[in-house]
Structures are given as C-alpha cells and as structure tokens.
Amino acid sequence: MEKTITDFSGKWKMKSSENFEELLKALGVNVFLRKIAVTAASSPTVEISQQEESLSIKTSTSVRTTNVSFTVGQSFSETTVDGRPCTSFPKWETDSKISCEQTLQKGEGPKTAWTRELTNDGELILTMTAGDVVCTRVYERE
C-alpha cells in the first residue's frame, strides 16, 4: 500500500508564537539583535511548495527572507535560526510531521532541531529547539 504524503503547500500566516526570544537567548544572540529579530519575526509569512517529498519553504519578514529546499530522508545544508551553517537531516516522524536534527558544520553551540506538523484542523505547527528551550509557532493558511 502506498503511503499518503501530507501536503504542506500553501501560504501560511503566523497566529501565535511562544518562546522565540528565549530560543534566541539560548543560542547566544545578543539582546540588541534579539529585539530586532523578535520584532521582525512577529508576523512572518511562509510559502511552502511541495512535490512529493521535496519541499521548498520561503519565510519572509520585514528584515529578511530565507529560502530552504530539501527532500525528506536526505541531508542538506542550511543555517540555524541564528545564522550558523549546519547540516540538517529531515525525516517523517509521523504521516503528518517532519522532524529535522541539525548538526553544526563548525564550532560549538546548543543542539538545534525543528519540526513541522500539519494538524487535523489544518494548522501548521513549527517547533524550533535549542538545547532544552522549545519555541512553538502556529500558522494558519491564508
């Protein structure tokens, strides 16, 4: 039987965010940059396009736009929330949840990871982890 792949594609707007500043603090981001990041990232828009297990995610804020493309089950290079190069390995945790562990390409820092999950009521839940700090952001389709 063929596995049904959850479709994350669409335009998403954030409806809630918890612990984003705490996440940046755990990553060692200074207070000045944290304040800018928290303000800029208070209303991001996210556009996801998907072909089977390959996803392209564009996140736009008033300060910057980031693009990341990956295929579930294959490692890829990206940057952590605070801009450090890392190697990421996304995998299906459940039929509707992708989890991704990040490994820094150089230097030291807390262990980082993210998950993206589509809920039964159509919300997209993004979690970002740095050490034992977890930031949860909930999005709804536009």
mmCIF file with all atom_site columns, C-alpha atoms in Angstrom:
data_model
loop_
_atom_site.group_PDB
_atom_site.id
_atom_site.type_symbol
_atom_site.label_atom_id
_atom_site.label_alt_id
_atom_site.label_comp_id
_atom_site.label_asym_id
_atom_site.label_entity_id
_atom_site.label_seq_id
_atom_site.pdbx_PDB_ins_code
_atom_site.Cartn_x
_atom_site.Cartn_y
_atom_site.Cartn_z
_atom_site.occupancy
_atom_site.B_iso_or_equiv
_atom_site.pdbx_formal_charge
_atom_site.auth_seq_id
_atom_site.auth_comp_id
_atom_site.auth_asym_id
_atom_site.auth_atom_id
_atom_site.pdbx_PDB_model_num
ATOM 1   C CA . MET A 1 1   ? 0.000  0.000  0.000  1.00 0.00 ? 1   MET A CA 1
ATOM 2   C CA . GLU A 1 2   ? 1.370  3.388  -0.977 1.00 0.00 ? 2   GLU A CA 1
ATOM 3   C CA . LYS A 1 3   ? 1.974  5.931  1.763  1.00 0.00 ? 3   LYS A CA 1
ATOM 4   C CA . THR A 1 4   ? -0.074 9.109  1.559  1.00 0.00 ? 4   THR A CA 1
ATOM 5   C CA . ILE A 1 5   ? 2.187  12.136 1.723  1.00 0.00 ? 5   ILE A CA 1
ATOM 6   C CA . THR A 1 6   ? 0.885  15.100 3.698  1.00 0.00 ? 6   THR A CA 1
ATOM 7   C CA . ASP A 1 7   ? 0.687  18.260 1.598  1.00 0.00 ? 7   ASP A CA 1
ATOM 8   C CA . PHE A 1 8   ? 2.253  21.233 3.407  1.00 0.00 ? 8   PHE A CA 1
ATOM 9   C CA . SER A 1 9   ? 1.987  23.525 0.365  1.00 0.00 ? 9   SER A CA 1
ATOM 10  C CA . GLY A 1 10  ? 0.318  26.904 0.581  1.00 0.00 ? 10  GLY A CA 1
ATOM 11  C CA . LYS A 1 11  ? 0.702  30.392 2.022  1.00 0.00 ? 11  LYS A CA 1
ATOM 12  C CA . TRP A 1 12  ? 0.746  30.496 5.807  1.00 0.00 ? 12  TRP A CA 1
ATOM 13  C CA . LYS A 1 13  ? 0.461  33.332 8.308  1.00 0.00 ? 13  LYS A CA 1
ATOM 14  C CA . MET A 1 14  ? 1.521  33.052 11.924 1.00 0.00 ? 14  MET A CA 1
ATOM 15  C CA . LYS A 1 15  ? -1.219 33.172 14.534 1.00 0.00 ? 15  LYS A CA 1
ATOM 16  C CA . SER A 1 16  ? 0.831  32.505 17.698 1.00 0.00 ? 16  SER A CA 1
ATOM 17  C CA . SER A 1 17  ? 4.424  32.248 18.891 1.00 0.00 ? 17  SER A CA 1
ATOM 18  C CA . GLU A 1 18  ? 5.871  31.084 22.196 1.00 0.00 ? 18  GLU A CA 1
ATOM 19  C CA . ASN A 1 19  ? 9.472  31.299 23.441 1.00 0.00 ? 19  ASN A CA 1
ATOM 20  C CA . PHE A 1 20  ? 11.069 32.817 20.311 1.00 0.00 ? 20  PHE A CA 1
ATOM 21  C CA . GLU A 1 21  ? 13.146 35.328 22.282 1.00 0.00 ? 21  GLU A CA 1
ATOM 22  C CA . GLU A 1 22  ? 14.087 32.595 24.783 1.00 0.00 ? 22  GLU A CA 1
ATOM 23  C CA . LEU A 1 23  ? 15.256 30.424 21.860 1.00 0.00 ? 23  LEU A CA 1
ATOM 24  C CA . LEU A 1 24  ? 17.478 33.237 20.554 1.00 0.00 ? 24  LEU A CA 1
ATOM 25  C CA . LYS A 1 25  ? 18.822 33.784 24.065 1.00 0.00 ? 25  LYS A CA 1
ATOM 26  C CA . ALA A 1 26  ? 19.703 30.069 24.357 1.00 0.00 ? 26  ALA A CA 1
ATOM 27  C CA . LEU A 1 27  ? 21.603 30.409 21.067 1.00 0.00 ? 27  LEU A CA 1
ATOM 28  C CA . GLY A 1 28  ? 23.649 33.303 22.484 1.00 0.00 ? 28  GLY A CA 1
ATOM 29  C CA . VAL A 1 29  ? 22.128 36.057 20.332 1.00 0.00 ? 29  VAL A CA 1
ATOM 30  C CA . ASN A 1 30  ? 22.801 39.434 21.971 1.00 0.00 ? 30  ASN A CA 1
ATOM 31  C CA . VAL A 1 31  ? 19.936 41.482 23.390 1.00 0.00 ? 31  VAL A CA 1
ATOM 32  C CA . PHE A 1 32  ? 20.026 44.135 20.635 1.00 0.00 ? 32  PHE A CA 1
ATOM 33  C CA . LEU A 1 33  ? 19.771 41.590 17.806 1.00 0.00 ? 33  LEU A CA 1
ATOM 34  C CA . ARG A 1 34  ? 17.149 39.604 19.753 1.00 0.00 ? 34  ARG A CA 1
ATOM 35  C CA . LYS A 1 35  ? 14.884 42.661 19.961 1.00 0.00 ? 35  LYS A CA 1
ATOM 36  C CA . ILE A 1 36  ? 15.216 43.291 16.216 1.00 0.00 ? 36  ILE A CA 1
ATOM 37  C CA . ALA A 1 37  ? 14.600 39.618 15.411 1.00 0.00 ? 37  ALA A CA 1
ATOM 38  C CA . VAL A 1 38  ? 11.578 39.336 17.695 1.00 0.00 ? 38  VAL A CA 1
ATOM 39  C CA . THR A 1 39  ? 10.002 42.464 16.173 1.00 0.00 ? 39  THR A CA 1
ATOM 40  C CA . ALA A 1 40  ? 10.785 41.423 12.595 1.00 0.00 ? 40  ALA A CA 1
ATOM 41  C CA . ALA A 1 41  ? 9.621  37.861 13.119 1.00 0.00 ? 41  ALA A CA 1
ATOM 42  C CA . SER A 1 42  ? 6.362  38.821 14.814 1.00 0.00 ? 42  SER A CA 1
ATOM 43  C CA . SER A 1 43  ? 4.358  38.436 11.600 1.00 0.00 ? 43  SER A CA 1
ATOM 44  C CA . PRO A 1 44  ? 6.239  36.271 9.100  1.00 0.00 ? 44  PRO A CA 1
ATOM 45  C CA . THR A 1 45  ? 4.630  34.873 6.005  1.00 0.00 ? 45  THR A CA 1
ATOM 46  C CA . VAL A 1 46  ? 5.586  31.391 4.928  1.00 0.00 ? 46  VAL A CA 1
ATOM 47  C CA . GLU A 1 47  ? 5.136  29.977 1.441  1.00 0.00 ? 47  GLU A CA 1
ATOM 48  C CA . ILE A 1 48  ? 5.612  26.244 1.010  1.00 0.00 ? 48  ILE A CA 1
ATOM 49  C CA . SER A 1 49  ? 5.690  24.471 -2.320 1.00 0.00 ? 49  SER A CA 1
ATOM 50  C CA . GLN A 1 50  ? 5.906  20.704 -2.378 1.00 0.00 ? 50  GLN A CA 1
ATOM 51  C CA . GLN A 1 51  ? 6.465  17.961 -4.929 1.00 0.00 ? 51  GLN A CA 1
ATOM 52  C CA . GLU A 1 52  ? 6.001  14.576 -3.234 1.00 0.00 ? 52  GLU A CA 1
ATOM 53  C CA . GLU A 1 53  ? 8.710  14.526 -0.523 1.00 0.00 ? 53  GLU A CA 1
ATOM 54  C CA . SER A 1 54  ? 10.602 17.618 -1.751 1.00 0.00 ? 54  SER A CA 1
ATOM 55  C CA . LEU A 1 55  ? 9.696  20.879 -0.049 1.00 0.00 ? 55  LEU A CA 1
ATOM 56  C CA . SER A 1 56  ? 10.674 24.486 -0.671 1.00 0.00 ? 56  SER A CA 1
ATOM 57  C CA . ILE A 1 57  ? 9.978  26.885 2.200  1.00 0.00 ? 57  ILE A CA 1
ATOM 58  C CA . LYS A 1 58  ? 10.204 30.660 1.832  1.00 0.00 ? 58  LYS A CA 1
ATOM 59  C CA . THR A 1 59  ? 9.889  32.657 5.063  1.00 0.00 ? 59  THR A CA 1
ATOM 60  C CA . SER A 1 60  ? 9.527  36.432 4.722  1.00 0.00 ? 60  SER A CA 1
ATOM 61  C CA . THR A 1 61  ? 9.798  39.041 7.476  1.00 0.00 ? 61  THR A CA 1
ATOM 62  C CA . SER A 1 62  ? 10.258 42.807 7.345  1.00 0.00 ? 62  SER A CA 1
ATOM 63  C CA . VAL A 1 63  ? 14.031 42.332 7.781  1.00 0.00 ? 63  VAL A CA 1
ATOM 64  C CA . ARG A 1 64  ? 14.909 39.303 5.664  1.00 0.00 ? 64  ARG A CA 1
ATOM 65  C CA . THR A 1 65  ? 13.662 36.454 3.504  1.00 0.00 ? 65  THR A CA 1
ATOM 66  C CA . THR A 1 66  ? 15.014 32.941 3.840  1.00 0.00 ? 66  THR A CA 1
ATOM 67  C CA . ASN A 1 67  ? 14.607 30.059 1.413  1.00 0.00 ? 67  ASN A CA 1
ATOM 68  C CA . VAL A 1 68  ? 15.242 26.429 2.207  1.00 0.00 ? 68  VAL A CA 1
ATOM 69  C CA . SER A 1 69  ? 14.676 23.429 -0.056 1.00 0.00 ? 69  SER A CA 1
ATOM 70  C CA . PHE A 1 70  ? 15.018 19.806 0.931  1.00 0.00 ? 70  PHE A CA 1
ATOM 71  C CA . THR A 1 71  ? 13.836 16.262 0.331  1.00 0.00 ? 71  THR A CA 1
ATOM 72  C CA . VAL A 1 72  ? 12.663 14.267 3.337  1.00 0.00 ? 72  VAL A CA 1
ATOM 73  C CA . GLY A 1 73  ? 15.179 11.483 4.029  1.00 0.00 ? 73  GLY A CA 1
ATOM 74  C CA . GLN A 1 74  ? 18.167 13.347 2.520  1.00 0.00 ? 74  GLN A CA 1
ATOM 75  C CA . SER A 1 75  ? 20.605 15.559 4.410  1.00 0.00 ? 75  SER A CA 1
ATOM 76  C CA . PHE A 1 76  ? 21.065 19.153 3.239  1.00 0.00 ? 76  PHE A CA 1
ATOM 77  C CA . SER A 1 77  ? 22.897 22.333 4.221  1.00 0.00 ? 77  SER A CA 1
ATOM 78  C CA . GLU A 1 78  ? 21.059 25.259 5.807  1.00 0.00 ? 78  GLU A CA 1
ATOM 79  C CA . THR A 1 79  ? 21.657 27.748 8.601  1.00 0.00 ? 79  THR A CA 1
ATOM 80  C CA . THR A 1 80  ? 20.398 27.684 12.173 1.00 0.00 ? 80  THR A CA 1
ATOM 81  C CA . VAL A 1 81  ? 17.972 30.388 13.353 1.00 0.00 ? 81  VAL A CA 1
ATOM 82  C CA . ASP A 1 82  ? 20.986 32.462 14.443 1.00 0.00 ? 82  ASP A CA 1
ATOM 83  C CA . GLY A 1 83  ? 22.753 32.051 11.084 1.00 0.00 ? 83  GLY A CA 1
ATOM 84  C CA . ARG A 1 84  ? 25.326 29.300 11.712 1.00 0.00 ? 84  ARG A CA 1
ATOM 85  C CA . PRO A 1 85  ? 25.914 26.804 8.869  1.00 0.00 ? 85  PRO A CA 1
ATOM 86  C CA . CYS A 1 86  ? 24.631 23.334 9.676  1.00 0.00 ? 86  CYS A CA 1
ATOM 87  C CA . THR A 1 87  ? 23.795 20.010 8.079  1.00 0.00 ? 87  THR A CA 1
ATOM 88  C CA . SER A 1 88  ? 20.171 19.036 8.556  1.00 0.00 ? 88  SER A CA 1
ATOM 89  C CA . PHE A 1 89  ? 18.504 15.645 8.232  1.00 0.00 ? 89  PHE A CA 1
ATOM 90  C CA . PRO A 1 90  ? 14.688 15.748 7.834  1.00 0.00 ? 90  PRO A CA 1
ATOM 91  C CA . LYS A 1 91  ? 12.623 12.591 8.316  1.00 0.00 ? 91  LYS A CA 1
ATOM 92  C CA . TRP A 1 92  ? 8.968  11.667 8.693  1.00 0.00 ? 92  TRP A CA 1
ATOM 93  C CA . GLU A 1 93  ? 8.228  11.351 12.408 1.00 0.00 ? 93  GLU A CA 1
ATOM 94  C CA . THR A 1 94  ? 4.564  10.590 11.675 1.00 0.00 ? 94  THR A CA 1
ATOM 95  C CA . ASP A 1 95  ? 2.464  10.725 8.481  1.00 0.00 ? 95  ASP A CA 1
ATOM 96  C CA . SER A 1 96  ? 1.919  14.455 9.066  1.00 0.00 ? 96  SER A CA 1
ATOM 97  C CA . LYS A 1 97  ? 5.082  15.530 10.927 1.00 0.00 ? 97  LYS A CA 1
ATOM 98  C CA . ILE A 1 98  ? 8.620  16.123 9.658  1.00 0.00 ? 98  ILE A CA 1
ATOM 99  C CA . SER A 1 99  ? 11.386 16.322 12.251 1.00 0.00 ? 99  SER A CA 1
ATOM 100 C CA . CYS A 1 100 ? 14.863 17.587 11.471 1.00 0.00 ? 100 CYS A CA 1
ATOM 101 C CA . GLU A 1 101 ? 18.051 17.392 13.512 1.00 0.00 ? 101 GLU A CA 1
ATOM 102 C CA . GLN A 1 102 ? 20.738 19.967 12.786 1.00 0.00 ? 102 GLN A CA 1
ATOM 103 C CA . THR A 1 103 ? 24.485 19.413 13.175 1.00 0.00 ? 103 THR A CA 1
ATOM 104 C CA . LEU A 1 104 ? 26.769 22.460 13.198 1.00 0.00 ? 104 LEU A CA 1
ATOM 105 C CA . GLN A 1 105 ? 29.359 22.349 10.414 1.00 0.00 ? 105 GLN A CA 1
ATOM 106 C CA . LYS A 1 106 ? 31.904 24.012 12.724 1.00 0.00 ? 106 LYS A CA 1
ATOM 107 C CA . GLY A 1 107 ? 32.101 25.482 16.189 1.00 0.00 ? 107 GLY A CA 1
ATOM 108 C CA . GLU A 1 108 ? 30.169 24.779 19.345 1.00 0.00 ? 108 GLU A CA 1
ATOM 109 C CA . GLY A 1 109 ? 26.632 25.537 20.362 1.00 0.00 ? 109 GLY A CA 1
ATOM 110 C CA . PRO A 1 110 ? 23.471 24.028 21.755 1.00 0.00 ? 110 PRO A CA 1
ATOM 111 C CA . LYS A 1 111 ? 21.855 21.135 19.884 1.00 0.00 ? 111 LYS A CA 1
ATOM 112 C CA . THR A 1 112 ? 19.286 22.528 17.444 1.00 0.00 ? 112 THR A CA 1
ATOM 113 C CA . ALA A 1 113 ? 16.356 20.941 15.637 1.00 0.00 ? 113 ALA A CA 1
ATOM 114 C CA . TRP A 1 114 ? 12.975 21.765 14.124 1.00 0.00 ? 114 TRP A CA 1
ATOM 115 C CA . THR A 1 115 ? 9.701  20.035 13.357 1.00 0.00 ? 115 THR A CA 1
ATOM 116 C CA . ARG A 1 116 ? 6.823  20.928 11.067 1.00 0.00 ? 116 ARG A CA 1
ATOM 117 C CA . GLU A 1 117 ? 3.467  19.275 11.595 1.00 0.00 ? 117 GLU A CA 1
ATOM 118 C CA . LEU A 1 118 ? 0.095  19.617 9.889  1.00 0.00 ? 118 LEU A CA 1
ATOM 119 C CA . THR A 1 119 ? -2.743 19.173 12.386 1.00 0.00 ? 119 THR A CA 1
ATOM 120 C CA . ASN A 1 120 ? -6.154 17.620 11.716 1.00 0.00 ? 120 ASN A CA 1
ATOM 121 C CA . ASP A 1 121 ? -7.724 21.094 11.838 1.00 0.00 ? 121 ASP A CA 1
ATOM 122 C CA . GLY A 1 122 ? -5.365 22.403 9.151  1.00 0.00 ? 122 GLY A CA 1
ATOM 123 C CA . GLU A 1 123 ? -2.842 24.312 11.261 1.00 0.00 ? 123 GLU A CA 1
ATOM 124 C CA . LEU A 1 124 ? 0.884  24.164 10.654 1.00 0.00 ? 124 LEU A CA 1
ATOM 125 C CA . ILE A 1 125 ? 2.908  23.855 13.852 1.00 0.00 ? 125 ILE A CA 1
ATOM 126 C CA . LEU A 1 126 ? 6.606  24.732 13.701 1.00 0.00 ? 126 LEU A CA 1
ATOM 127 C CA . THR A 1 127 ? 8.810  23.918 16.679 1.00 0.00 ? 127 THR A CA 1
ATOM 128 C CA . MET A 1 128 ? 12.414 25.055 16.933 1.00 0.00 ? 128 MET A CA 1
ATOM 129 C CA . THR A 1 129 ? 14.662 23.693 19.663 1.00 0.00 ? 129 THR A CA 1
ATOM 130 C CA . ALA A 1 130 ? 17.961 24.959 21.067 1.00 0.00 ? 130 ALA A CA 1
ATOM 131 C CA . GLY A 1 131 ? 19.216 22.812 23.926 1.00 0.00 ? 131 GLY A CA 1
ATOM 132 C CA . ASP A 1 132 ? 16.211 22.430 26.228 1.00 0.00 ? 132 ASP A CA 1
ATOM 133 C CA . VAL A 1 133 ? 14.391 25.570 25.002 1.00 0.00 ? 133 VAL A CA 1
ATOM 134 C CA . VAL A 1 134 ? 11.472 24.943 22.635 1.00 0.00 ? 134 VAL A CA 1
ATOM 135 C CA . CYS A 1 135 ? 9.833  27.665 20.549 1.00 0.00 ? 135 CYS A CA 1
ATOM 136 C CA . THR A 1 136 ? 6.398  26.837 19.132 1.00 0.00 ? 136 THR A CA 1
ATOM 137 C CA . ARG A 1 137 ? 4.844  28.805 16.296 1.00 0.00 ? 137 ARG A CA 1
ATOM 138 C CA . VAL A 1 138 ? 1.361  28.083 14.964 1.00 0.00 ? 138 VAL A CA 1
ATOM 139 C CA . TYR A 1 139 ? 0.359  29.070 11.418 1.00 0.00 ? 139 TYR A CA 1
ATOM 140 C CA . GLU A 1 140 ? -2.905 29.029 9.510  1.00 0.00 ? 140 GLU A CA 1
ATOM 141 C CA . ARG A 1 141 ? -3.432 29.008 5.744  1.00 0.00 ? 141 ARG A CA 1
ATOM 142 C CA . GLU A 1 142 ? -4.116 32.385 4.165  1.00 0.00 ? 142 GLU A CA 1
#
